[in-house]
Amino acid sequence: MRQWMCSRALVIGIVLVVGPVAGCSDDGPVRRSARAGRIATIEERISLGSGSALRVDPDDAIYVGMEGGLVRYPRTGKRRWIYDAVQSGNELTGIAFGRGLVFFTEGEDRTVRAIKPNGGLINFAGNGRASRPADGTPAALGPLLCPSGLAYSTKSDELLIRDGAEIRAIDNKGVIRTDVHQDKINDTESCGIFGSTGLATDPDGWIYNAGRNYVVKVRGPEHYSYPPEGFEASPPAFDGIVDWVYDRRSKSVFVADQHRVRRIAPDGTITIVAGNGKDEVSGDGGRALDAGLGELVALDLDSKGNLYLLTRFPPGLRVIGGPIAEGSK
């Protein structure tokens, strides 16, 4: 049991009840910042479990999903443990924000849940069974195959879920449908990309997905690959993609693979912006391009352009000060 975990009783059903979001304090450090293009460690070891997902909300609070629950780092103050997983050790594999809710997936439980502003917990999608949901049915009552990455589309007011080899969309009435077949991704496993928590969308309704070494941009029948050769690119443009995020400021996509972060510019140019490629954690206070990023798990940007990184073994949290400097191709 983690020393700083607060246990909570859950009433399981269509609506689950938990304590308030800010009701469980911890003795963790206050968040650090970094100068532009420099890297700093916020926390060397988040927990005894394994970190798996990271997202920053519109108020610049950081949410970290891991084995067993969800942790929140506010913009100022100490971290808070805000959710205990239904099953011990269940890994949270995706986080998204929309409609005033915090959405997250519990992969082994095959559910998507949402925390309300008052701390109440909603069973938003999935009934625990592993099956393909029927289009036009209530998402909370039907099955899911293997939910992982999440994104919220402000364009369509829908929650997007990467579910096995497909993407689901849940509208504002709670109805689910299959939005995009992932046949454009040729190297995924039946339960998604191993180790990946990513899914992203932009203000124009484009959905960004990825294979292990390339990214695709999809909207209806239109699609683009980065690099254009997709999985056939030689040498590969990426080395085991784990997460990606769309940046509204630069209209670029930041992509984390095993040991580096790259940027896909609007014209499709791919450049390295962080990481020396070595399997080491190093470089605090120095240039992000010279730092060892360790084994990356997830990344996200805040409103000021600071880039946050989640690493595995041990699960740590780092920040690169924005704006992020251009690197090498």
Tab-separated table of N, CA, C and O in Angstrom, residues 183-267:
chain	number	residue	atom	x	y	z
A	183	ASP	N	-7.862	0.881	-39.679
A	183	ASP	CA	-7.172	0.122	-40.713
A	183	ASP	C	-6.014	0.917	-41.311
A	183	ASP	O	-5.194	0.374	-42.048
A	184	LYS	N	-5.939	2.240	-41.006
A	184	LYS	CA	-4.788	3.028	-41.459
A	184	LYS	C	-3.551	2.725	-40.614
A	184	LYS	O	-2.439	3.072	-40.984
A	185	ILE	N	-3.747	2.087	-39.433
A	185	ILE	CA	-2.634	1.714	-38.561
A	185	ILE	C	-2.372	0.234	-38.784
A	185	ILE	O	-3.152	-0.611	-38.405
A	186	ASN	N	-1.243	-0.076	-39.397
A	186	ASN	CA	-0.994	-1.440	-39.848
A	186	ASN	C	-0.190	-2.297	-38.886
A	186	ASN	O	0.023	-3.477	-39.159
A	187	ASP	N	0.287	-1.736	-37.796
A	187	ASP	CA	1.126	-2.533	-36.907
A	187	ASP	C	0.647	-2.495	-35.467
A	187	ASP	O	1.426	-2.547	-34.541
A	188	THR	N	-0.661	-2.404	-35.249
A	188	THR	CA	-1.206	-2.436	-33.900
A	188	THR	C	-1.528	-3.865	-33.501
A	188	THR	O	-1.730	-4.743	-34.325
A	189	GLU	N	-1.590	-4.080	-32.187
A	189	GLU	CA	-2.050	-5.341	-31.659
A	189	GLU	C	-3.566	-5.253	-31.454
A	189	GLU	O	-4.156	-4.196	-31.543
A	190	SER	N	-4.197	-6.384	-31.146
A	190	SER	CA	-5.654	-6.400	-31.014
A	190	SER	C	-6.135	-5.515	-29.876
A	190	SER	O	-7.258	-5.050	-29.875
A	191	CYS	N	-5.278	-5.275	-28.895
A	191	CYS	CA	-5.657	-4.444	-27.759
A	191	CYS	C	-4.892	-3.138	-27.757
A	191	CYS	O	-4.495	-2.633	-26.712
A	192	GLY	N	-4.642	-2.581	-28.926
A	192	GLY	CA	-3.946	-1.309	-29.012
A	192	GLY	C	-2.452	-1.480	-29.130
A	192	GLY	O	-1.923	-2.572	-29.204
A	193	ILE	N	-1.738	-0.379	-29.122
A	193	ILE	CA	-0.297	-0.376	-29.270
A	193	ILE	C	0.335	-0.614	-27.910
A	193	ILE	O	0.035	0.084	-26.954
A	194	PHE	N	1.199	-1.600	-27.809
A	194	PHE	CA	1.803	-1.922	-26.520
A	194	PHE	C	2.513	-0.707	-25.944
A	194	PHE	O	3.337	-0.086	-26.585
A	195	GLY	N	2.166	-0.354	-24.703
A	195	GLY	CA	2.824	0.737	-24.024
A	195	GLY	C	2.332	2.122	-24.389
A	195	GLY	O	2.819	3.102	-23.857
A	196	SER	N	1.359	2.260	-25.286
A	196	SER	CA	0.930	3.574	-25.729
A	196	SER	C	-0.339	4.014	-25.021
A	196	SER	O	-1.251	3.236	-24.792
A	197	THR	N	-0.390	5.306	-24.665
A	197	THR	CA	-1.582	5.866	-24.035
A	197	THR	C	-2.171	6.991	-24.871
A	197	THR	O	-3.013	7.738	-24.402
A	198	GLY	N	-1.721	7.154	-26.101
A	198	GLY	CA	-2.031	8.345	-26.874
A	198	GLY	C	-3.324	8.308	-27.665
A	198	GLY	O	-3.786	7.269	-28.116
A	199	LEU	N	-3.881	9.474	-27.830
A	199	LEU	CA	-4.934	9.789	-28.783
A	199	LEU	C	-5.082	11.299	-28.693
A	199	LEU	O	-5.000	11.873	-27.609
A	200	ALA	N	-5.240	11.972	-29.821
A	200	ALA	CA	-5.321	13.435	-29.791
A	200	ALA	C	-6.254	13.911	-30.890
A	200	ALA	O	-6.493	13.221	-31.883
A	201	THR	N	-6.778	15.118	-30.704
A	201	THR	CA	-7.615	15.757	-31.707
A	201	THR	C	-7.275	17.240	-31.733
A	201	THR	O	-6.667	17.771	-30.804
A	202	ASP	N	-7.661	17.935	-32.815
A	202	ASP	CA	-7.390	19.371	-32.915
A	202	ASP	C	-8.701	20.130	-33.081
A	202	ASP	O	-9.774	19.525	-33.206
A	203	PRO	N	-8.672	21.464	-33.066
A	203	PRO	CA	-9.911	22.243	-33.134
A	203	PRO	C	-10.703	22.035	-34.412
A	203	PRO	O	-11.911	22.331	-34.444
A	204	ASP	N	-10.076	21.536	-35.474
A	204	ASP	CA	-10.773	21.294	-36.735
A	204	ASP	C	-11.350	19.889	-36.844
A	204	ASP	O	-11.893	19.518	-37.889
A	205	GLY	N	-11.230	19.094	-35.781
A	205	GLY	CA	-11.823	17.766	-35.772
A	205	GLY	C	-10.945	16.659	-36.314
A	205	GLY	O	-11.410	15.521	-36.453
A	206	TRP	N	-9.675	16.938	-36.621
A	206	TRP	CA	-8.755	15.881	-37.031
A	206	TRP	C	-8.398	15.022	-35.820
A	206	TRP	O	-8.229	15.526	-34.714
A	207	ILE	N	-8.291	13.722	-36.044
A	207	ILE	CA	-7.893	12.783	-35.001
A	207	ILE	C	-6.479	12.311	-35.315
A	207	ILE	O	-6.179	11.943	-36.455
A	208	TYR	N	-5.620	12.320	-34.293
A	208	TYR	CA	-4.233	11.877	-34.449
A	208	TYR	C	-4.055	10.552	-33.722
A	208	TYR	O	-4.320	10.439	-32.527
A	209	ASN	N	-3.602	9.551	-34.479
A	209	ASN	CA	-3.355	8.227	-33.931
A	209	ASN	C	-1.948	7.819	-34.348
A	209	ASN	O	-1.276	8.542	-35.077
A	210	ALA	N	-1.487	6.661	-33.924
A	210	ALA	CA	-0.116	6.284	-34.237
A	210	ALA	C	0.078	4.783	-34.235
A	210	ALA	O	-0.598	4.056	-33.500
A	211	GLY	N	1.010	4.337	-35.069
A	211	GLY	CA	1.588	3.011	-34.967
A	211	GLY	C	2.857	3.113	-34.143
A	211	GLY	O	3.134	4.145	-33.517
A	212	ARG	N	3.671	2.097	-34.151
A	212	ARG	CA	4.876	2.130	-33.335
A	212	ARG	C	5.931	3.090	-33.871
A	212	ARG	O	6.781	3.559	-33.112
A	213	ASN	N	5.891	3.395	-35.176
A	213	ASN	CA	6.929	4.277	-35.706
A	213	ASN	C	6.412	5.318	-36.699
A	213	ASN	O	7.175	5.815	-37.522
A	214	TYR	N	5.137	5.645	-36.623
A	214	TYR	CA	4.596	6.715	-37.454
A	214	TYR	C	3.271	7.197	-36.878
A	214	TYR	O	2.631	6.521	-36.067
A	215	VAL	N	2.869	8.411	-37.299
A	215	VAL	CA	1.629	9.037	-36.830
A	215	VAL	C	0.694	9.206	-38.011
A	215	VAL	O	1.140	9.483	-39.133
A	216	VAL	N	-0.606	9.043	-37.769
A	216	VAL	CA	-1.593	9.309	-38.811
A	216	VAL	C	-2.547	10.397	-38.340
A	216	VAL	O	-2.833	10.532	-37.149
A	217	LYS	N	-3.032	11.170	-39.307
A	217	LYS	CA	-4.006	12.251	-39.081
A	217	LYS	C	-5.231	11.886	-39.902
A	217	LYS	O	-5.147	11.741	-41.120
A	218	VAL	N	-6.391	11.719	-39.230
A	218	VAL	CA	-7.584	11.177	-39.879
A	218	VAL	C	-8.775	12.081	-39.617
A	218	VAL	O	-8.992	12.560	-38.501
A	219	ARG	N	-9.588	12.319	-40.666
A	219	ARG	CA	-10.883	12.997	-40.515
A	219	ARG	C	-11.772	12.462	-41.621
A	219	ARG	O	-11.618	12.810	-42.790
A	220	GLY	N	-12.727	11.609	-41.224
A	220	GLY	CA	-13.561	10.956	-42.238
A	220	GLY	C	-12.703	10.127	-43.175
A	220	GLY	O	-11.829	9.370	-42.737
A	221	PRO	N	-12.889	10.260	-44.487
A	221	PRO	CA	-12.103	9.475	-45.436
A	221	PRO	C	-10.693	10.016	-45.664
A	221	PRO	O	-9.863	9.346	-46.277
A	222	GLU	N	-10.415	11.239	-45.181
A	222	GLU	CA	-9.092	11.830	-45.399
A	222	GLU	C	-8.097	11.317	-44.359
A	222	GLU	O	-8.429	11.183	-43.180
A	223	HIS	N	-6.875	11.062	-44.803
A	223	HIS	CA	-5.840	10.688	-43.856
A	223	HIS	C	-4.459	11.008	-44.407
A	223	HIS	O	-4.245	10.998	-45.619
A	224	TYR	N	-3.533	11.307	-43.485
A	224	TYR	CA	-2.149	11.599	-43.819
A	224	TYR	C	-1.259	10.831	-42.857
A	224	TYR	O	-1.609	10.641	-41.685
A	225	SER	N	-0.092	10.413	-43.353
A	225	SER	CA	0.879	9.721	-42.515
A	225	SER	C	2.116	10.583	-42.333
A	225	SER	O	2.527	11.309	-43.241
A	226	TYR	N	2.730	10.488	-41.142
A	226	TYR	CA	3.973	11.201	-40.841
A	226	TYR	C	4.960	10.194	-40.258
A	226	TYR	O	4.730	9.699	-39.151
A	227	PRO	N	6.023	9.847	-41.000
A	227	PRO	CA	6.374	10.305	-42.341
A	227	PRO	C	5.396	9.757	-43.383
A	227	PRO	O	4.624	8.838	-43.078
A	228	PRO	N	5.418	10.293	-44.613
A	228	PRO	CA	4.454	9.862	-45.638
A	228	PRO	C	4.489	8.376	-45.930
A	228	PRO	O	3.462	7.794	-46.303
A	229	GLU	N	5.640	7.728	-45.734
A	229	GLU	CA	5.756	6.283	-46.004
A	229	GLU	C	5.117	5.430	-44.917
A	229	GLU	O	4.977	4.217	-45.073
A	230	GLY	N	4.733	6.054	-43.808
A	230	GLY	CA	4.119	5.312	-42.716
A	230	GLY	C	5.063	4.275	-42.137
A	230	GLY	O	6.249	4.533	-41.918
A	231	PHE	N	4.527	3.064	-41.883
A	231	PHE	CA	5.341	2.021	-41.262
A	231	PHE	C	6.416	1.489	-42.199
A	231	PHE	O	7.324	0.773	-41.762
A	232	GLU	N	6.356	1.837	-43.483
A	232	GLU	CA	7.357	1.365	-44.433
A	232	GLU	C	8.581	2.276	-44.507
A	232	GLU	O	9.533	1.986	-45.233
A	233	ALA	N	8.582	3.388	-43.768
A	233	ALA	CA	9.710	4.316	-43.802
A	233	ALA	C	10.983	3.619	-43.327
A	233	ALA	O	10.982	2.875	-42.339
A	234	SER	N	12.073	3.848	-44.035
A	234	SER	CA	13.355	3.247	-43.677
A	234	SER	C	14.459	4.294	-43.856
A	234	SER	O	14.673	4.783	-44.961
A	235	PRO	N	15.142	4.654	-42.756
A	235	PRO	CA	14.938	4.163	-41.390
A	235	PRO	C	13.656	4.731	-40.792
A	235	PRO	O	13.158	5.752	-41.261
A	236	PRO	N	13.123	4.090	-39.740
A	236	PRO	CA	11.892	4.589	-39.121
A	236	PRO	C	12.080	6.000	-38.573
A	236	PRO	O	13.161	6.362	-38.108
A	237	ALA	N	11.013	6.797	-38.625
A	237	ALA	CA	11.078	8.159	-38.095
A	237	ALA	C	11.004	8.172	-36.576
A	237	ALA	O	11.494	9.110	-35.938
A	238	PHE	N	10.380	7.168	-35.976
A	238	PHE	CA	10.211	7.080	-34.530
A	238	PHE	C	10.625	5.687	-34.063
A	238	PHE	O	10.670	4.746	-34.851
A	239	ASP	N	10.882	5.580	-32.762
A	239	ASP	CA	11.325	4.311	-32.183
A	239	ASP	C	10.389	3.893	-31.063
A	239	ASP	O	10.662	4.120	-29.895
A	240	GLY	N	9.253	3.312	-31.411
A	240	GLY	CA	8.317	2.832	-30.410
A	240	GLY	C	7.512	3.942	-29.770
A	240	GLY	O	7.674	4.266	-28.586
A	241	ILE	N	6.583	4.542	-30.528
A	241	ILE	CA	5.776	5.661	-30.038
A	241	ILE	C	4.933	5.244	-28.845
A	241	ILE	O	4.291	4.186	-28.862
A	242	VAL	N	4.916	6.086	-27.801
A	242	VAL	CA	4.110	5.802	-26.614
A	242	VAL	C	3.000	6.826	-26.385
A	242	VAL	O	1.978	6.507	-25.774
A	243	ASP	N	3.179	8.075	-26.833
A	243	ASP	CA	2.158	9.095	-26.595
A	243	ASP	C	2.406	10.270	-27.533
A	243	ASP	O	3.525	10.459	-28.035
A	244	TRP	N	1.351	11.076	-27.744
A	244	TRP	CA	1.452	12.250	-28.611
A	244	TRP	C	0.378	13.255	-28.206
A	244	TRP	O	-0.648	12.903	-27.630
A	245	VAL	N	0.638	14.543	-28.513
A	245	VAL	CA	-0.295	15.598	-28.135
A	245	VAL	C	-0.266	16.681	-29.198
A	245	VAL	O	0.789	17.005	-29.745
A	246	TYR	N	-1.429	17.235	-29.492
A	246	TYR	CA	-1.523	18.343	-30.445
A	246	TYR	C	-1.317	19.651	-29.705
A	246	TYR	O	-1.900	19.883	-28.641
A	247	ASP	N	-0.481	20.538	-30.271
A	247	ASP	CA	-0.183	21.838	-29.690
A	247	ASP	C	-0.909	22.920	-30.482
A	247	ASP	O	-0.563	23.203	-31.631
A	248	ARG	N	-1.904	23.556	-29.889
A	248	ARG	CA	-2.698	24.575	-30.585
A	248	ARG	C	-1.883	25.823	-30.909
A	248	ARG	O	-2.187	26.534	-31.861
A	249	ARG	N	-0.873	26.111	-30.091
A	249	ARG	CA	-0.087	27.321	-30.320
A	249	ARG	C	0.707	27.228	-31.620
A	249	ARG	O	0.713	28.162	-32.429
A	250	SER	N	1.414	26.134	-31.809
A	250	SER	CA	2.270	25.982	-32.986
A	250	SER	C	1.621	25.149	-34.089
A	250	SER	O	2.200	25.006	-35.158
A	251	LYS	N	0.422	24.594	-33.814
A	251	LYS	CA	-0.261	23.698	-34.755
A	251	LYS	C	0.629	22.519	-35.130
A	251	LYS	O	0.621	22.031	-36.265
A	252	SER	N	1.389	22.067	-34.133
A	252	SER	CA	2.291	20.938	-34.301
A	252	SER	C	1.825	19.785	-33.432
A	252	SER	O	0.937	19.936	-32.587
A	253	VAL	N	2.437	18.619	-33.623
A	253	VAL	CA	2.186	17.460	-32.789
A	253	VAL	C	3.496	17.055	-32.121
A	253	VAL	O	4.513	16.862	-32.804
A	254	PHE	N	3.489	16.964	-30.792
A	254	PHE	CA	4.643	16.464	-30.056
A	254	PHE	C	4.455	14.972	-29.822
A	254	PHE	O	3.377	14.535	-29.381
A	255	VAL	N	5.494	14.204	-30.108
A	255	VAL	CA	5.415	12.742	-30.066
A	255	VAL	C	6.532	12.202	-29.185
A	255	VAL	O	7.711	12.548	-29.378
A	256	ALA	N	6.189	11.359	-28.221
A	256	ALA	CA	7.185	10.687	-27.386
A	256	ALA	C	7.333	9.256	-27.862
A	256	ALA	O	6.339	8.528	-27.995
A	257	ASP	N	8.584	8.851	-28.139
A	257	ASP	CA	8.835	7.431	-28.327
A	257	ASP	C	9.624	6.946	-27.113
A	257	ASP	O	9.527	7.548	-26.038
A	258	GLN	N	10.393	5.898	-27.224
A	258	GLN	CA	10.986	5.315	-26.028
A	258	GLN	C	11.894	6.273	-25.261
A	258	GLN	O	11.829	6.359	-24.032
A	259	HIS	N	12.768	7.022	-25.969
A	259	HIS	CA	13.755	7.825	-25.275
A	259	HIS	C	13.881	9.251	-25.793
A	259	HIS	O	14.782	9.967	-25.371
A	260	ARG	N	12.999	9.671	-26.709
A	260	ARG	CA	13.089	11.012	-27.274
A	260	ARG	C	11.704	11.616	-27.455
A	260	ARG	O	10.696	10.902	-27.501
A	261	VAL	N	11.683	12.949	-27.604
A	261	VAL	CA	10.466	13.664	-27.994
A	261	VAL	C	10.752	14.345	-29.324
A	261	VAL	O	11.777	15.010	-29.489
A	262	ARG	N	9.824	14.172	-30.271
A	262	ARG	CA	9.950	14.808	-31.572
A	262	ARG	C	8.723	15.680	-31.834
A	262	ARG	O	7.673	15.472	-31.240
A	263	ARG	N	8.908	16.640	-32.738
A	263	ARG	CA	7.804	17.498	-33.142
A	263	ARG	C	7.513	17.282	-34.620
A	263	ARG	O	8.424	17.257	-35.453
A	264	ILE	N	6.222	17.144	-34.938
A	264	ILE	CA	5.776	17.135	-36.334
A	264	ILE	C	5.224	18.527	-36.625
A	264	ILE	O	4.183	18.917	-36.086
A	265	ALA	N	5.910	19.301	-37.457
A	265	ALA	CA	5.489	20.662	-37.806
A	265	ALA	C	4.298	20.616	-38.754
A	265	ALA	O	3.999	19.573	-39.347
A	266	PRO	N	3.578	21.730	-38.928
A	266	PRO	CA	2.426	21.740	-39.838
A	266	PRO	C	2.761	21.284	-41.256
A	266	PRO	O	1.899	20.738	-41.951
A	267	ASP	N	4.019	21.503	-41.694
A	267	ASP	CA	4.387	21.069	-43.047
A	267	ASP	C	4.849	19.615	-43.092
A	267	ASP	O	5.281	19.127	-44.142
